[in-house]
Each structure stands twice: as structure tokens, then as C-alpha cells.
PDB file of C-alpha atoms in Angstrom:
ATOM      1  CA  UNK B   1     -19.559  36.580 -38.211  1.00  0.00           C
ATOM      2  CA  UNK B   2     -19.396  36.807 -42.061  1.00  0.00           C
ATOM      3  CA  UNK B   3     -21.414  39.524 -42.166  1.00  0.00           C
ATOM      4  CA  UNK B   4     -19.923  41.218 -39.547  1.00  0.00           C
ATOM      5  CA  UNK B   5     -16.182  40.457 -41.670  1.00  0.00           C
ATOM      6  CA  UNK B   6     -17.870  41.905 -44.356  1.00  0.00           C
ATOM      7  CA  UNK B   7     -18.351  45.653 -43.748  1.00  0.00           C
ATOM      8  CA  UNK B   8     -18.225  48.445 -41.173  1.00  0.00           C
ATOM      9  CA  UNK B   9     -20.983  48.834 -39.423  1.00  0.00           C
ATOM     10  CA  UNK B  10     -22.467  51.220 -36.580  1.00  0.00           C
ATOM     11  CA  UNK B  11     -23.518  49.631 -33.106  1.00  0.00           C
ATOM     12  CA  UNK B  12     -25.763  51.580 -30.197  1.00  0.00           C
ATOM     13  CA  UNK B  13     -25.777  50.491 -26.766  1.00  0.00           C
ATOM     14  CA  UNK B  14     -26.862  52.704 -23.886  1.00  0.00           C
ATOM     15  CA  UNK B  15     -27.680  55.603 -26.142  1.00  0.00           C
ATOM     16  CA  UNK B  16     -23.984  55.516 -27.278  1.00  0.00           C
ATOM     17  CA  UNK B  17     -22.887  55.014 -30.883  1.00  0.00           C
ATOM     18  CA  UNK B  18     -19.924  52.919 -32.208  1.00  0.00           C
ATOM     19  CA  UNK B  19     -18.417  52.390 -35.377  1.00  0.00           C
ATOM     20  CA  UNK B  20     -16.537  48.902 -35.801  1.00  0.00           C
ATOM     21  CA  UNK B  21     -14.613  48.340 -38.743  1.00  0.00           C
ATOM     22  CA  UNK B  22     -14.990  44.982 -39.244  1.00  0.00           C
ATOM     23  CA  UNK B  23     -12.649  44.449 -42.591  1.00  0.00           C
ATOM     24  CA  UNK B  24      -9.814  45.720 -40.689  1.00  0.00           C
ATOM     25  CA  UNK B  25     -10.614  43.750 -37.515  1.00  0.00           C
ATOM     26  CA  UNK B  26      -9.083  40.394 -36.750  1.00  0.00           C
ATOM     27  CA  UNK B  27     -11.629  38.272 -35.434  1.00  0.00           C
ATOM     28  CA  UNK B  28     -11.127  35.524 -32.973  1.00  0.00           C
ATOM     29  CA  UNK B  29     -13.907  33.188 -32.042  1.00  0.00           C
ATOM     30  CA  UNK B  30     -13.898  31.542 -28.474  1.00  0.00           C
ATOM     31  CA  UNK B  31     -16.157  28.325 -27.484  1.00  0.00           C
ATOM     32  CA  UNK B  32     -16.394  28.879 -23.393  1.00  0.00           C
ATOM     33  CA  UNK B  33     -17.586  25.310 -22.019  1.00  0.00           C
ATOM     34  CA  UNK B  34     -19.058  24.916 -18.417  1.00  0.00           C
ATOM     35  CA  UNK B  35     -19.742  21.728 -17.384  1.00  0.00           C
ATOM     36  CA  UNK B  36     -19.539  19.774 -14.174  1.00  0.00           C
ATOM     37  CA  UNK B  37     -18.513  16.447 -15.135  1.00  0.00           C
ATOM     38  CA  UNK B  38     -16.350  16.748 -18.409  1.00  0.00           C
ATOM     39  CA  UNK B  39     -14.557  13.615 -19.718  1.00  0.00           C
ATOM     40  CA  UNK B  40     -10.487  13.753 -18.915  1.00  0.00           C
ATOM     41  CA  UNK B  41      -7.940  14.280 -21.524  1.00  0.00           C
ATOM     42  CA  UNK B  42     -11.022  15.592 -24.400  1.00  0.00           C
ATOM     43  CA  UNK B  43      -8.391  16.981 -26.972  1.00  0.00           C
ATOM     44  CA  UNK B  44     -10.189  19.612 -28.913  1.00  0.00           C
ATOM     45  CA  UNK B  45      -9.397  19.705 -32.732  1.00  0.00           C
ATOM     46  CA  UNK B  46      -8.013  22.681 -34.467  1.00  0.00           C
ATOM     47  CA  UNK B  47     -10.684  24.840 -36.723  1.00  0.00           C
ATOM     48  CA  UNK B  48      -9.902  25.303 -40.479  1.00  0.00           C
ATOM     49  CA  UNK B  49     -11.138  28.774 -41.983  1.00  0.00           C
ATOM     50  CA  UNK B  50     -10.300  32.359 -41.646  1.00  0.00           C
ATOM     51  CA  UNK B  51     -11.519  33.134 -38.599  1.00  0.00           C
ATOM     52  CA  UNK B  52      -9.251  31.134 -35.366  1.00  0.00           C
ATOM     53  CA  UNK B  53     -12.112  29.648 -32.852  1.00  0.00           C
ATOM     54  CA  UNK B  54     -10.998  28.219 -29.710  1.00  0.00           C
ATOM     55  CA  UNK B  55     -12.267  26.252 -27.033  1.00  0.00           C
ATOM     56  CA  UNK B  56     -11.705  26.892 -23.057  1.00  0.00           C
ATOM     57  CA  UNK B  57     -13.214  25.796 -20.031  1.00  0.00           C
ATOM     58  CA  UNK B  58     -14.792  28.686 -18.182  1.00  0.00           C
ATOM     59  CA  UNK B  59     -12.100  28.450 -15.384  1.00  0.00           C
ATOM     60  CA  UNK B  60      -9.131  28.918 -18.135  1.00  0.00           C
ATOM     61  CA  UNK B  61     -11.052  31.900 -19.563  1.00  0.00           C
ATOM     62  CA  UNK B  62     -11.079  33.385 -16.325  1.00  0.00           C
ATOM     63  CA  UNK B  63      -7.323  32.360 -15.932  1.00  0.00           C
ATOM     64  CA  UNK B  64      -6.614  33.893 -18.837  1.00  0.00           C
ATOM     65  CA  UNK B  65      -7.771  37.143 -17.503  1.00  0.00           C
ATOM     66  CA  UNK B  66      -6.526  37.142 -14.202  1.00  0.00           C
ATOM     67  CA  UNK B  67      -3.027  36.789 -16.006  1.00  0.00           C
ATOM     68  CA  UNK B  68      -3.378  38.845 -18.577  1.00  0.00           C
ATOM     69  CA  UNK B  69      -5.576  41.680 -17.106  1.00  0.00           C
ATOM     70  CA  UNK B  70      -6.790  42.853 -20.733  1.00  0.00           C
ATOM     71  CA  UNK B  71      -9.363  42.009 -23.267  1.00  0.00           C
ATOM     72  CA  UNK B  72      -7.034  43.152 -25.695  1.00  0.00           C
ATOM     73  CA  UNK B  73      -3.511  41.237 -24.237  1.00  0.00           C
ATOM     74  CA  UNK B  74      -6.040  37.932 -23.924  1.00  0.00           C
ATOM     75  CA  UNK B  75      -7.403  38.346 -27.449  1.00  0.00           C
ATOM     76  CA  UNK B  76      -3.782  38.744 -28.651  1.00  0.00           C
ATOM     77  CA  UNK B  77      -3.179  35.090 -26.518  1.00  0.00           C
ATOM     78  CA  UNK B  78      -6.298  33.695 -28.511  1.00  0.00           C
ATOM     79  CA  UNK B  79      -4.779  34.291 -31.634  1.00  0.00           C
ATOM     80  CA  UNK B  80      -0.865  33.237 -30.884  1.00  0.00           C
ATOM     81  CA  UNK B  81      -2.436  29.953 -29.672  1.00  0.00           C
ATOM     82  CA  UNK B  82      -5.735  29.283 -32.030  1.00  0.00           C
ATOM     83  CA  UNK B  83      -3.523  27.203 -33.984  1.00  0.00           C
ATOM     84  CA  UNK B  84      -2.714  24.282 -31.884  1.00  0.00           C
ATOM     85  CA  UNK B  85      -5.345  21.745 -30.199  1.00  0.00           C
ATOM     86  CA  UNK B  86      -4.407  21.635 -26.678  1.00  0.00           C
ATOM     87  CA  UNK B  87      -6.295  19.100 -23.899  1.00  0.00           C
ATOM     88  CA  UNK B  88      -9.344  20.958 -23.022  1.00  0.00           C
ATOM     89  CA  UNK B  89      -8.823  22.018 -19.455  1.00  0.00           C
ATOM     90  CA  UNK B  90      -5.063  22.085 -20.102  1.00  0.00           C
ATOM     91  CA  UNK B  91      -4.344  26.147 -20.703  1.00  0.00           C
ATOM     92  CA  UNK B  92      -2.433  27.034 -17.769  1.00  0.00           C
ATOM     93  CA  UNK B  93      -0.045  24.882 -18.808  1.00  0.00           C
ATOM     94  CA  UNK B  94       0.065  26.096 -22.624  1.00  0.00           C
ATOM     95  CA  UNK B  95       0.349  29.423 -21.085  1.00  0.00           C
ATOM     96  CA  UNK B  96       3.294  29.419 -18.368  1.00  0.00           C
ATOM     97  CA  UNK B  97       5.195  27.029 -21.424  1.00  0.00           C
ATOM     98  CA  UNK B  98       4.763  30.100 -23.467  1.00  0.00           C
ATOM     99  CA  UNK B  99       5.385  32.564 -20.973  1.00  0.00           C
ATOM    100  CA  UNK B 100       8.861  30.472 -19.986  1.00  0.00           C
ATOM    101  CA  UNK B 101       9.749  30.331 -23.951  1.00  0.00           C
ATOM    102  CA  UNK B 102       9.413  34.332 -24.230  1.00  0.00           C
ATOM    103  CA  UNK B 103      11.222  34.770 -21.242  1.00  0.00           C
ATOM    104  CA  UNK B 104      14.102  32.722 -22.393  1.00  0.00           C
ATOM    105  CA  UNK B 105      14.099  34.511 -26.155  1.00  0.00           C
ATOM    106  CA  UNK B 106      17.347  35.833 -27.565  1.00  0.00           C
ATOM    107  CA  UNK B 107      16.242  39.472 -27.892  1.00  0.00           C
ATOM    108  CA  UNK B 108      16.733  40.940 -31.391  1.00  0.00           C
ATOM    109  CA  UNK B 109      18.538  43.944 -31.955  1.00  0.00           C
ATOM    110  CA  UNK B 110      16.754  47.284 -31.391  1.00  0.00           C
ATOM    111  CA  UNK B 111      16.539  49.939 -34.616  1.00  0.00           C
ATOM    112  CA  UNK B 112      15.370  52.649 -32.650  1.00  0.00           C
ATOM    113  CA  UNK B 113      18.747  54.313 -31.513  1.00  0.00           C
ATOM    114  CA  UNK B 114      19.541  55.689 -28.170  1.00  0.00           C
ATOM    115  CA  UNK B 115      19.735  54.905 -24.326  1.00  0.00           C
ATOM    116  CA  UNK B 116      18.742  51.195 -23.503  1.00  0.00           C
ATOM    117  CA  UNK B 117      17.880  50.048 -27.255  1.00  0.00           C
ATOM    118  CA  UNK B 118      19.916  47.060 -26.915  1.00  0.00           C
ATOM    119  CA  UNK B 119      17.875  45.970 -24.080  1.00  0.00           C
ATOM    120  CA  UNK B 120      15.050  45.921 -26.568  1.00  0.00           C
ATOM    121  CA  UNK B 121      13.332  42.379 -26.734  1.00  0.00           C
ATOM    122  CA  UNK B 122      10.573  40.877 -28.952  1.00  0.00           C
ATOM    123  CA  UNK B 123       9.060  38.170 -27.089  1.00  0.00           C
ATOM    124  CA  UNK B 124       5.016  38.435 -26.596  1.00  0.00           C
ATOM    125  CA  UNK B 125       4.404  40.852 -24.079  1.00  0.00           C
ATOM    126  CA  UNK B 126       0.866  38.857 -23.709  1.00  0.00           C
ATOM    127  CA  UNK B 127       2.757  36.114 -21.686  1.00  0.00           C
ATOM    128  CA  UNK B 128       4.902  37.727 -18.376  1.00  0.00           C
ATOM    129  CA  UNK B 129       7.444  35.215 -16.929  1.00  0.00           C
ATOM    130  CA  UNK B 130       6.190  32.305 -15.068  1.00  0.00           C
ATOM    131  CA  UNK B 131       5.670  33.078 -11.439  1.00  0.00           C
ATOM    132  CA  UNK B 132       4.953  37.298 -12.290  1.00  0.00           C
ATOM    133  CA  UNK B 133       1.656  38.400 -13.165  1.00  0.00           C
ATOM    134  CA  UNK B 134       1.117  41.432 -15.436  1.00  0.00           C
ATOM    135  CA  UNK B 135      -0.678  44.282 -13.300  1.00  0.00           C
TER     136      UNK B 135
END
């Protein structure tokens, strides 16, 4: 990871080349834990450094994509939430209590002028209203 944070660099898979660069990237890590018998309640503790890691079972990573539908909409979730330590097992819930908070957000004023700019909002657009799915 540190090297990779540390310059661009060139990658080549299936005779196709691309450049990544890493500097301007912001890097999430994710722990995915499968396990058959995992104690209840395990609270995971939050990581300190530059880089957010965060543990999920492999049914809330899975979750997380049949919500989100996006690598890049779940990677934005990763980061929102790599700050707190929720009960591993317990993202579902994190999520729709997000999803219900941007739903209920004042929206902010737009700048852009024009048709429909006060109907402008701000809240994630990583986290649809409970009960909707993005598609």
C-alpha cells in the first residue's frame, strides 16, 4: 500500500495496460471475514493512519453491493463510514440509518441557476432511501 501511495505506476493484465495514479487516489482498505461460527456482538476497533481499513463480513460486502450496484458508490460508502467501529455483522443497519438520515436532510440551496435548482439536495447519493434500491 505505501508503495503503491507513493507514485504512479503502470499495471498489465490481459495484454492491456493501465496507468494508476496512486498520489491522487484515495485508498480505502477493506478486511472481508468469512467464518462460520463468529462470536456475537465482536465490535471491531477503528484504524488510526492515513489510509481508512474496514472490516465486513462477506455477506455485508455483498450487501453492500447489491445496494449500491457500484464499485465506485460502495468505495465512496467505505470511506463515509471507515471512521466509526460498528458490531461486525451489523452493516445493514449502519447503512439504512444512513440512508434514512440523507433522506431526511434539509437540502441546501442550489448555485447553479435555472429550472428545478431549488430542488437541488446534498445528501450522499451512495445511500438511496430505506426500502428503494439504486438500479
Amino acid at each position: 500500500m505505501r508503495r503503491l501511495k507513493a507514485q504512479a505506476c503502470r499495471w498489465s493484465t490481459g495484454g492491456r495496460s493501465v496507468n494508476i495514479g496512486s498520489p491522487a487516489v484515495d485508498w480505502a482498505g477493506v478486511i472481508i471475514i468469512e467464518h462460520p461460527d463468529l462470536p456475537q456482538e465482536l465490535a471491531i476497533a477503528t484504524q488510526d493512519g492515513n489510509t481508512p481499513v474496514i472490516a465486513l463480513l462477506r455477506r455485508n460486502w455483498e450487501f453492500l453491493f447489491n445496494q449500491l450496484r457500484s464499485t465506485h458508490a460502495v468505495v465512496g460508502y467505505l470511506h463515509r463510514v471507515a471512521a466509526s467501529a460498528p458490531v461486525l455483522g451489523g452493516e445493514p443497519e449502519r447503512y439504512y440509518e444512513l440512508a434514512a438520515a440523507d433522506a431526511e436532510a434539509v437540502p441546501e440551496p442550489s448555485t447553479r441557476p435555472g429550472p428545478g435548482a431549488a430542488d437541488s439536495r446534498t445528501a450522499c447519493r451512495c445511500c438511496p432511501p430505506p426500502g428503494r434500491q439504486r438500479r
